[in-house]
Amino acid sequence: MNPVAFSDNDWLDAAAALAARGRPLSRPNPAVGALIVKDGRVIGRGWTCEGGRPHAEARAVAQTLALPGNAARGATVYVTLEPCAHESGRGPACADVLRHMGVARVVIGCEDPDPRTSGAGIAKLREAGIAAELLSSPAATRSLEGYLARARLGRPHTTLKLATSLDGCIAMADGTSQWITGPEARAHGHGMRARCDAILVGGETLRTDAPRLDVRLPGLAVRSPARWVLTRGPVPEGWQAIADPAEASFGDAQYLLIEGGAGAAAAFLAADRVDRLLLYRAPILIGAGRRGLGDIGLGLLGDAHGRWCLTDQRRLGSDTLDVYDRIR
Amino acid sequence: MNPVAFSDNDWLDAAAALAARGRPLSRPNPAVGALIVKDGRVIGRGWTCEGGRPHAEARAVAQTLALPGNAARGATVYVTLEPCAHESGRGPACADVLRHMGVARVVIGCEDPDPRTSGAGIAKLREAGIAAELLSSPAATRSLEGYLARARLGRPHTTLKLATSLDGCIAMADGTSQWITGPEARAHGHGMRARCDAILVGGETLRTDAPRLDVRLPGLAVRSPARWVLTRGPVPEGWQAIADPAEASFGDAQYLLIEGGAGAAAAFLAADRVDRLLLYRAPILIGAGRRGLGDIGLGLLGDAHGRWCLTDQRRLGSDTLDVYDRIR
């Protein structure tokens, strides 16, 4: 059987898809994906494990050890993030592991902003005669957006979820909102929760709806994110509070999901702290209902343009999901 | 060259696409499309002409007369609507024309609700030994929806257009709405106007915005629809008024386009007089702006479901268009 010809970017796309398995459990480490390829065939694959160790490269290398001979010698490693250059008490540097295995080439999807590694991982590989290339892969960068937001901005990558009618209402005028979207869209929303490590609602939503914000999918209840509320008032046990979106760092969370209400959503948008919009829409019209957003401080209509880009669109039962990313 | 094998429904789809060329100029007649096919090849094609004559079948037959011999003899005719059975001062009945030409088979996409023809066109063909079949083609029925709405409901097929931000606003709080959507979406909107023969806004929109509601596309200004306003007050020259959506018949218009504002849109929805929603959305957030719909009289959230079905979705520049049809 002939191996299929994939480009370096195709392999990095595949590594990024593997990396998603570590999200968000790898915290505080980045969720990295790695593939080891020899003669067009995958001989090792790995992703960052729960709590951050083993690293993706170490897992992929461990798989090659089960093969005859030194299978990794002369192979190419595809890894979404620059291999770490620093040893820690939890294991050796990945750059050293790859050097030790005698791989020929390492293709990297994204440079590590961590000052202990940034550039040093690549340098260490090259010193050992390994062809190390940085490709700037969109898929790899996207798969690391939580880690990158923390490293660069000191806050989690932030997604605002809105579930509305076609005319943009999140509830009837009396507050009734069960149900606007159908079971497929709600299940997708719970899947999003499981991929985030922090979730936030506004103070009024907490007081009025007392939402559980847990992951109601079989086997995934343990993945329920840490609960935050935007308030200056007291908070119930099991919740943490922030008073100002512009100043909150959310511990070491990499992925924050904002689930409303209109005031909290508007506060994060006004502070330009939203990186992604998840717009679930049901095929219904409500009319004079409650709207999903409060005042976001927009002065001129022209200023609203050029900020959001449609990146995904799908159907969920009879509902639709549009995903928009903040253009920065 | 071998002819491609098309099914009867494929040919009816093609006839329906031809029929669109007659919309809305064929008024007061239906915009019909016809194809004459022999040995897998099209030998005649036609659509209803401006003002309703010639009919589609007559135009298609006329094309076959330019061919050697009697090309139409033994051919199959695909026509979106049952051929007319009644003679008029403007021409013979199409059923008689087809009989005279000696066609072998007529495949019909939709029965004519006109009592002068309904069933009689098919009967007349069969009496002449022609195999006449009624297929109930979704494409044919959709291409006739203006004519069918007039015949069955005594009113035009009605489309509500909304151009909003992602959060469902049609303007800033101060009324500024130029521009929310981009040039591609606006051009598409003008194309929709050219395909309608009546257009309506609410009284407040007329007073505040004084919209021209014309077709601003090169060469299509003559296709600007008749202008209507929902008001009990006086109307300017060149406009016609209706006071109540539930009672308006809009002359002989087959296609009505409602362009707002929120009150007029809500009034037509509350009266269940909207058959299609055209939702243009720009990738912007406005927040505390003006909403596209007023109170539509919805009592229970559950009652909002099961009424609308997504039938088309496309991108227009950086905007999106979602089309929803009323499920009846």
XYZ file of C-alpha atoms in Angstrom:
656
model
C 0.000 0.000 0.000
C 1.430 3.355 -0.969
C 1.485 5.989 1.715
C -0.707 9.003 0.945
C 1.209 12.204 0.239
C 0.428 14.758 2.920
C 1.977 18.210 3.138
C 3.654 19.481 6.296
C 0.566 21.618 6.923
C -1.707 18.571 6.588
C 0.308 16.768 9.276
C 0.180 19.820 11.520
C -3.617 19.929 11.036
C -3.730 16.303 12.183
C -1.516 17.081 15.182
C -3.821 19.990 16.084
C -6.819 17.654 15.972
C -5.009 15.325 18.407
C -4.187 18.280 20.654
C -7.898 18.966 21.157
C -8.064 15.770 23.246
C -6.001 17.467 25.927
C -8.281 20.491 26.198
C -8.724 21.737 28.894
C -7.301 18.947 31.078
C -3.640 19.789 30.311
C -3.871 22.969 32.398
C -1.654 24.695 33.470
C 0.291 23.364 30.483
C -0.681 23.960 26.861
C -2.669 21.208 25.131
C -0.146 20.088 22.525
C -0.431 17.419 19.824
C 2.460 15.506 18.235
C 2.856 12.995 15.405
C 5.980 11.054 14.465
C 6.033 10.157 10.772
C 8.464 7.896 8.942
C 8.251 6.905 5.273
C 4.816 8.552 5.101
C 3.402 6.511 7.986
C 2.515 7.551 11.517
C 4.639 5.628 14.022
C 3.806 7.652 17.128
C 1.104 10.026 18.309
C 0.519 11.860 21.542
C -1.208 14.739 23.264
C -0.579 16.489 26.552
C -2.027 14.486 29.427
C -4.143 15.595 32.367
C -2.273 18.031 34.581
C 0.295 18.695 31.854
C 2.468 15.560 31.901
C 3.584 13.554 30.020
C 4.031 16.034 27.187
C 2.703 15.197 23.719
C 6.181 14.534 22.265
C 7.087 12.170 25.126
C 3.873 10.210 24.583
C 4.483 9.949 20.840
C 8.104 8.845 21.375
C 6.971 6.209 23.906
C 4.799 4.644 21.189
C 7.769 4.261 18.828
C 9.667 2.368 21.535
C 7.254 -0.532 21.111
C 8.336 -0.904 17.464
C 11.349 -2.985 16.321
C 14.757 -1.230 16.250
C 14.950 2.500 16.833
C 11.955 3.390 14.694
C 12.140 7.117 15.468
C 15.657 7.465 14.071
C 15.486 9.572 10.922
C 11.751 10.275 11.370
C 9.924 13.600 11.154
C 8.104 14.969 14.188
C 5.067 17.220 13.710
C 4.256 19.132 16.856
C 1.788 21.987 17.327
C 3.999 23.943 19.767
C 7.744 24.428 19.982
C 9.213 21.563 22.063
C 10.194 22.681 25.547
C 13.872 23.459 26.160
C 13.874 23.437 29.969
C 14.105 20.444 32.264
C 11.749 20.269 35.196
C 11.304 17.992 38.147
C 8.449 16.373 36.196
C 10.545 15.203 33.240
C 13.295 16.018 30.753
C 13.004 18.732 28.082
C 11.259 17.479 24.957
C 13.997 18.962 22.758
C 16.469 16.652 24.558
C 14.187 13.631 24.180
C 13.874 14.181 20.420
C 17.632 14.702 20.104
C 18.255 11.497 22.018
C 15.957 9.538 19.663
C 17.819 10.703 16.589
C 14.868 12.163 14.718
C 15.852 13.925 11.495
C 13.327 16.736 11.320
C 10.908 18.600 13.575
C 8.096 20.692 12.071
C 6.571 23.118 14.582
C 3.175 24.829 14.240
C 3.624 27.660 16.722
C 6.476 29.287 18.628
C 6.233 29.001 22.425
C 5.729 32.399 24.111
C 7.045 30.927 27.404
C 10.362 32.800 27.931
C 12.017 29.585 29.188
C 11.486 27.960 25.773
C 10.731 30.706 23.227
C 13.244 30.101 20.431
C 15.433 27.988 22.740
C 13.615 24.758 21.824
C 14.278 25.293 18.124
C 17.904 26.342 18.795
C 18.545 23.229 20.874
C 17.237 20.972 18.091
C 19.297 22.713 15.430
C 22.449 22.485 17.534
C 21.956 18.716 17.472
C 21.793 18.726 13.672
C 18.011 18.279 13.524
C 16.202 20.236 10.798
C 13.768 22.272 12.912
C 11.203 24.354 11.028
C 8.603 26.777 12.316
C 5.578 26.819 9.983
C 3.039 29.086 11.701
C 0.096 26.720 11.220
C -3.373 28.293 11.635
C -4.772 24.992 12.968
C -1.969 24.647 15.531
C -2.337 28.266 16.654
C -6.090 27.854 16.978
C -5.671 24.686 19.045
C -3.432 26.635 21.444
C -5.508 29.787 21.729
C -6.233 29.314 25.426
C -2.557 28.896 26.299
C -1.572 31.786 24.006
C -4.191 34.123 25.511
C -2.880 33.336 29.013
C 0.760 33.821 27.988
C 0.227 36.974 25.953
C -2.753 38.662 27.627
C -2.770 37.191 31.136
C -6.358 35.993 30.744
C -8.228 33.007 29.273
C -9.438 32.777 25.691
C -13.023 33.949 26.069
C -16.120 32.720 24.264
C -19.527 34.363 24.535
C -22.450 32.023 23.962
C -25.852 33.357 22.927
C -28.874 31.131 22.288
C -31.543 33.225 20.627
C -34.598 33.300 18.426
C -34.166 34.472 14.818
C -34.960 37.990 15.966
C -32.244 37.920 18.628
C -34.312 37.311 21.787
C -32.913 35.147 24.605
C -36.243 34.860 26.435
C -39.874 35.920 26.453
C -40.639 39.271 28.084
C -41.522 37.400 31.309
C -38.141 35.647 31.303
C -39.273 32.254 29.990
C -36.426 30.727 28.018
C -37.045 26.967 28.285
C -36.705 26.047 25.562
C -35.565 28.255 22.732
C -33.024 25.934 21.119
C -33.537 22.188 20.692
C -31.781 19.176 22.267
C -28.972 19.024 19.654
C -27.970 22.645 20.227
C -28.192 22.247 24.007
C -25.994 19.131 23.874
C -23.488 21.051 21.758
C -23.517 23.791 24.388
C -22.763 21.250 27.114
C -19.893 19.927 24.969
C -18.529 23.478 24.857
C -18.693 23.661 28.657
C -16.644 20.443 28.878
C -13.959 22.069 26.709
C -13.699 25.131 28.975
C -12.182 25.349 32.433
C -14.081 28.418 33.585
C -17.670 29.537 33.058
C -19.283 32.851 33.989
C -22.720 34.387 34.343
C -23.853 37.793 35.529
C -25.013 38.467 39.077
C -28.623 38.890 38.078
C -28.644 35.604 36.171
C -27.173 33.853 39.204
C -29.822 35.336 41.519
C -32.780 34.768 39.177
C -31.969 31.479 37.455
C -29.553 29.824 39.938
C -27.954 27.969 36.995
C -25.903 24.833 37.704
C -23.588 25.433 34.728
C -22.474 21.810 34.854
C -21.832 19.464 31.952
C -24.934 17.358 31.477
C -23.471 14.792 29.084
C -23.023 11.110 30.014
C -19.593 10.573 31.591
C -18.586 14.218 31.336
C -20.052 15.626 34.551
C -16.516 15.651 36.030
C -15.532 18.073 33.309
C -17.823 20.803 34.653
C -15.856 24.080 34.606
C -15.109 26.338 37.595
C -18.023 28.727 38.185
C -17.549 32.483 38.183
C -19.992 35.340 38.578
C -19.662 38.998 37.592
C -20.804 40.811 40.722
C -19.737 43.143 43.500
C -22.089 41.366 45.866
C -21.769 38.167 47.899
C -21.443 34.816 46.123
C -22.686 31.376 47.132
C -20.343 28.556 48.063
C -18.672 26.906 45.085
C -18.566 30.149 43.121
C -15.851 32.766 42.590
C -16.526 36.424 41.865
C -15.019 39.083 39.652
C -16.030 42.730 39.798
C -14.598 43.996 36.507
C -14.081 42.095 33.230
C -11.076 44.266 32.319
C -9.164 43.217 35.422
C -10.086 39.578 35.910
C -7.519 36.869 35.183
C -9.564 33.779 36.197
C -6.776 31.916 37.964
C -4.960 29.680 35.510
C -8.012 28.994 33.320
C -7.236 28.818 29.592
C -10.801 28.779 28.285
C -13.621 30.914 29.655
C -17.235 30.550 28.532
C -19.675 33.394 29.192
C -23.282 32.260 29.244
C -25.079 35.566 29.932
C -27.129 37.410 30.829
C -27.292 40.490 28.677
C -25.452 42.661 31.192
C -22.482 40.331 31.689
C -22.215 39.749 27.926
C -22.241 43.498 27.271
C -19.665 44.175 30.010
C -17.179 41.728 28.481
C -17.793 43.061 24.971
C -17.430 46.669 26.118
C -14.070 45.720 27.685
C -13.097 43.967 24.409
C -12.550 40.755 26.362
C -14.485 38.444 24.006
C -12.524 36.405 21.454
C -15.298 34.254 20.020
C -19.060 34.361 19.624
C -21.122 31.161 19.595
C -24.514 32.104 18.193
C -27.084 29.347 18.494
C -30.309 30.237 16.721
C -33.668 28.520 16.852
C -36.110 28.809 13.906
C -38.601 30.847 15.932
C -39.655 34.480 16.249
C -40.420 35.978 19.657
C -40.977 39.678 18.965
C -41.077 41.755 22.109
C -38.842 39.486 24.196
C -35.615 39.934 26.130
C -32.517 40.697 24.133
C -29.168 38.995 24.467
C -27.008 42.090 24.794
C -27.115 45.255 26.820
C -25.249 48.465 25.988
C -21.763 47.643 24.683
C -20.713 51.275 24.472
C -20.777 51.522 20.685
C -20.532 55.196 19.656
C -20.642 55.046 15.865
C -22.062 52.341 13.612
C -18.890 52.390 11.528
C -16.849 51.373 14.577
C -18.776 48.089 14.778
C -17.343 46.849 11.483
C -14.127 44.917 10.910
C -14.166 43.258 14.325
C -15.771 39.847 13.717
C -15.233 37.151 11.129
C -17.434 34.108 10.481
C -15.266 31.014 11.046
C -17.761 28.166 11.324
C -21.382 27.497 10.493
C -23.380 24.344 11.121
C -26.855 22.977 11.639
C -27.813 21.391 14.946
C -31.193 19.716 14.517
C -33.500 22.490 13.390
C -31.206 25.128 14.920
C -28.106 26.751 13.490
C -24.751 27.635 15.016
C -22.641 30.510 13.709
C -19.152 31.009 15.132
C -17.481 34.401 14.851
C -13.886 35.158 15.877
C -12.620 38.546 16.983
C -10.217 39.963 14.386
C -7.166 41.257 16.295
C -22.553 12.709 -28.054
C -24.837 10.727 -25.804
C -27.665 12.613 -24.211
C -27.447 12.796 -20.416
C -30.104 10.816 -18.594
C -32.327 13.153 -16.618
C -35.324 12.124 -14.562
C -38.739 13.723 -15.007
C -38.113 15.662 -11.795
C -34.775 16.938 -13.125
C -36.526 18.294 -16.217
C -39.215 19.908 -14.082
C -36.465 21.522 -11.979
C -35.014 22.956 -15.184
C -38.442 24.182 -16.300
C -38.898 25.850 -12.899
C -35.555 27.619 -13.311
C -36.758 28.937 -16.686
C -40.044 30.058 -15.125
C -38.144 32.393 -12.792
C -37.392 34.578 -15.808
C -41.048 35.517 -16.022
C -41.256 36.653 -12.394
C -42.984 38.997 -11.706
C -43.567 40.366 -15.238
C -46.094 37.673 -16.215
C -48.723 39.174 -13.891
C -51.670 38.700 -13.786
C -50.755 35.304 -15.243
C -48.596 32.728 -13.483
C -44.903 32.673 -14.403
C -44.675 29.252 -16.055
C -41.674 27.443 -17.559
C -41.806 24.779 -20.288
C -39.299 22.474 -21.987
C -39.886 20.224 -24.987
C -37.575 17.209 -24.977
C -37.074 14.630 -27.696
C -34.540 11.783 -27.612
C -33.035 13.294 -24.469
C -32.445 16.697 -26.080
C -34.194 20.009 -25.518
C -35.855 21.189 -28.747
C -37.950 23.999 -27.292
C -37.988 26.172 -24.176
C -40.218 28.971 -23.053
C -41.463 31.038 -20.133
C -44.484 33.242 -19.707
C -43.880 36.643 -21.271
C -44.541 40.107 -19.920
C -48.226 40.695 -19.307
C -48.951 36.959 -19.443
C -48.752 36.173 -23.185
C -47.470 34.240 -25.002
C -47.681 31.364 -22.557
C -44.580 29.267 -21.843
C -45.847 26.257 -23.848
C -46.620 28.433 -26.887
C -43.122 29.921 -26.801
C -41.520 26.500 -26.519
C -43.633 25.110 -29.390
C -42.728 28.126 -31.557
C -39.047 27.196 -31.178
C -39.663 23.680 -32.507
C -41.281 25.121 -35.647
C -37.878 26.403 -36.733
C -36.576 22.826 -36.824
C -36.904 20.468 -39.846
C -40.114 18.409 -40.078
C -42.551 18.356 -37.167
C -39.936 18.066 -34.450
C -42.450 18.200 -31.608
C -44.307 15.091 -32.807
C -43.712 12.340 -30.272
C -41.819 14.635 -27.914
C -42.259 15.065 -24.143
C -43.291 18.425 -22.725
C -42.230 19.406 -19.209
C -44.283 22.273 -17.866
C -44.396 23.667 -14.345
C -48.156 24.298 -14.343
C -51.069 22.407 -15.870
C -51.566 23.680 -19.464
C -54.594 25.940 -19.770
C -57.807 24.385 -21.120
C -59.713 27.579 -21.910
C -59.409 29.683 -25.025
C -59.221 33.430 -24.605
C -59.174 36.402 -26.930
C -55.409 36.472 -26.423
C -54.687 33.008 -27.824
C -55.731 29.365 -28.030
C -55.651 26.994 -25.047
C -52.217 25.463 -24.530
C -53.747 21.987 -24.213
C -55.095 22.411 -27.766
C -51.738 23.669 -29.056
C -49.919 20.629 -27.628
C -52.578 18.280 -29.044
C -52.257 19.917 -32.438
C -48.459 19.401 -32.401
C -48.794 15.688 -31.717
C -46.636 15.553 -28.613
C -46.608 12.121 -26.959
C -46.343 13.028 -23.281
C -46.835 16.001 -20.979
C -45.306 16.028 -17.471
C -46.834 18.664 -15.219
C -45.291 20.019 -12.001
C -48.376 21.549 -10.388
C -52.154 21.425 -10.885
C -53.742 24.753 -11.819
C -56.069 26.050 -9.082
C -57.833 28.258 -11.701
C -61.345 26.699 -11.911
C -61.350 27.223 -15.708
C -58.395 24.854 -16.057
C -58.083 22.819 -12.838
C -58.051 19.189 -14.004
C -59.541 20.177 -17.384
C -56.140 20.762 -18.972
C -55.014 17.247 -18.064
C -58.355 15.751 -19.171
C -58.166 17.491 -22.544
C -54.665 16.131 -23.166
C -55.643 12.604 -22.181
C -58.724 12.682 -24.434
C -56.330 13.322 -27.299
C -54.307 10.222 -26.400
C -51.432 12.176 -24.826
C -49.888 10.655 -21.692
C -50.403 13.493 -19.226
C -48.841 13.076 -15.770
C -49.032 15.268 -12.701
C -45.845 14.947 -10.636
C -46.219 17.497 -7.816
C -42.729 18.937 -8.197
C -41.437 20.978 -5.216
C -39.393 23.206 -7.559
C -42.382 23.870 -9.814
C -44.641 24.613 -6.855
C -42.044 26.947 -5.366
C -41.684 28.808 -8.668
C -45.443 29.378 -8.685
C -45.879 30.397 -5.063
C -47.011 33.942 -5.918
C -49.694 32.716 -8.285
C -50.759 29.971 -5.877
C -51.012 32.387 -2.933
C -53.254 34.692 -5.013
C -55.431 31.814 -6.208
C -55.764 30.066 -2.854
C -55.491 32.879 -0.321
C -56.445 35.981 -2.309
C -53.188 37.720 -1.401
C -49.593 37.821 -2.642
C -46.844 35.515 -1.434
C -45.260 37.645 1.260
C -41.592 37.944 2.201
C -40.305 39.833 5.221
C -36.797 41.187 4.874
C -34.697 42.016 7.931
C -31.138 43.350 7.744
C -29.619 43.177 11.208
C -26.493 42.985 13.287
C -25.598 39.618 14.846
C -27.545 40.646 17.936
C -30.677 41.405 15.924
C -30.541 45.208 15.760
C -31.729 47.034 12.623
C -30.270 50.392 13.669
C -28.394 52.261 16.379
C -30.514 53.680 19.204
C -30.545 57.043 17.369
C -31.874 55.397 14.203
C -28.610 55.278 12.241
C -28.707 52.254 9.952
C -26.395 53.184 7.084
C -24.769 50.832 6.729
C -25.283 47.622 8.629
C -24.939 45.147 5.750
C -22.352 45.483 2.973
C -22.705 46.155 -0.769
C -23.200 42.492 -1.746
C -26.135 42.039 0.640
C -27.670 45.356 -0.407
C -27.396 44.389 -4.085
C -29.060 41.064 -3.281
C -31.847 42.976 -1.556
C -32.361 45.118 -4.655
C -32.502 41.935 -6.740
C -35.283 40.722 -4.455
C -37.187 43.959 -5.040
C -36.939 43.376 -8.800
C -38.538 39.962 -8.325
C -41.498 41.374 -6.400
C -44.382 43.429 -7.729
C -45.341 45.085 -4.464
C -43.269 46.458 -1.612
C -44.423 47.747 1.766
C -43.129 49.744 4.704
C -44.801 50.983 7.866
C -46.185 54.493 8.224
C -43.456 55.570 10.625
C -40.706 54.344 8.314
C -42.283 56.269 5.442
C -42.462 59.472 7.499
C -38.980 59.183 9.036
C -36.891 57.647 6.270
C -38.883 58.593 3.122
C -37.478 55.472 1.409
C -37.514 55.287 -2.413
C -37.903 51.491 -2.412
C -36.763 51.386 -6.024
C -34.465 48.855 -7.669
C -31.010 50.371 -7.776
C -29.389 47.851 -10.121
C -28.180 48.767 -13.628
C -30.996 48.297 -16.157
C -33.523 47.142 -13.560
C -34.922 50.479 -12.343
C -38.064 49.796 -14.424
C -38.652 46.731 -12.294
C -39.257 48.805 -9.161
C -42.335 47.360 -7.415
C -45.556 49.202 -6.558
C -45.174 50.997 -3.236
C -47.527 50.358 -0.325
C -47.616 51.701 3.194
C -49.305 50.308 6.306
C -51.102 53.349 7.712
C -54.466 54.845 8.521
C -53.103 58.288 7.697
C -52.623 60.155 4.440
C -50.168 58.836 1.833
C -47.982 60.706 -0.629
C -48.499 60.523 -4.385
C -47.249 57.334 -5.947
C -48.075 55.259 -2.844
C -51.052 53.100 -1.915
C -52.186 52.469 1.646
C -53.523 49.516 3.596
C -54.882 49.792 7.127
C -54.865 46.130 8.169
C -52.533 43.323 7.046
C -55.256 40.715 7.533
C -57.559 42.378 5.018
C -55.199 43.673 2.352
C -55.126 41.966 -1.063
C -52.589 44.260 -2.830
C -54.367 44.434 -6.178
C -53.145 41.635 -8.421
C -49.607 41.523 -6.981
C -48.171 38.015 -6.704
C -45.074 38.844 -4.656
C -45.008 41.283 -1.755
C -41.812 42.337 -0.002
C -42.028 43.892 3.483
C -39.019 46.018 4.325
C -39.937 47.214 7.824
C -40.006 48.873 10.210
C -40.464 46.842 13.352
C -44.161 47.715 13.681
C -45.147 46.770 10.129
C -43.123 43.551 10.340
C -44.786 42.615 13.629
C -48.265 43.429 12.299
C -47.863 41.069 9.329
C -46.400 38.339 11.534
C -49.162 38.713 14.107
C -51.709 38.310 11.275
C -49.767 35.227 10.038
C -49.373 36.898 6.654
C -45.642 36.239 6.218
C -44.589 33.259 4.080
C -40.836 33.794 3.987
C -38.143 35.483 6.067
C -35.020 36.906 4.448
C -32.533 37.476 7.248
C -29.464 39.394 6.174
C -26.872 39.571 8.949
C -23.743 41.669 9.166
C -20.771 40.506 11.296
C -21.223 43.322 13.808
C -22.626 43.771 17.307
C -24.633 46.870 18.198
C -25.916 46.179 21.700
C -28.555 48.664 22.824
C -29.886 49.438 19.333
C -33.280 49.242 17.659
C -34.758 45.817 17.170
C -36.283 44.488 13.975
C -39.574 43.267 15.386
C -42.237 44.692 17.655
C -44.789 42.645 19.583
C -46.043 39.760 17.416
C -48.596 38.627 19.968
C -46.784 35.474 21.051
C -48.414 34.096 24.214
C -46.344 30.993 24.977
C -42.789 30.179 23.937
C -43.895 26.718 22.831
C -46.259 28.278 20.288
C -43.305 29.827 18.468
C -41.940 26.433 17.434
C -42.777 24.434 14.321
C -43.573 27.482 12.200
C -40.342 28.188 10.287
C -37.941 26.014 8.336
C -34.494 27.006 7.048
C -34.570 26.627 3.244
C -31.479 28.515 2.065
C -28.276 29.848 3.527
C -25.541 31.776 1.749
C -22.726 34.235 2.265
C -22.883 37.660 0.690
C -19.489 39.321 1.067
C -18.855 39.332 4.804
C -22.600 39.094 5.522
C -24.863 36.042 5.621
C -28.359 35.422 4.339
C -30.679 32.892 5.953
C -34.013 32.132 4.298
C -36.836 30.633 6.362
C -40.172 29.469 4.956
C -43.412 29.355 6.898
C -44.491 25.738 7.447
C -48.192 25.546 6.568
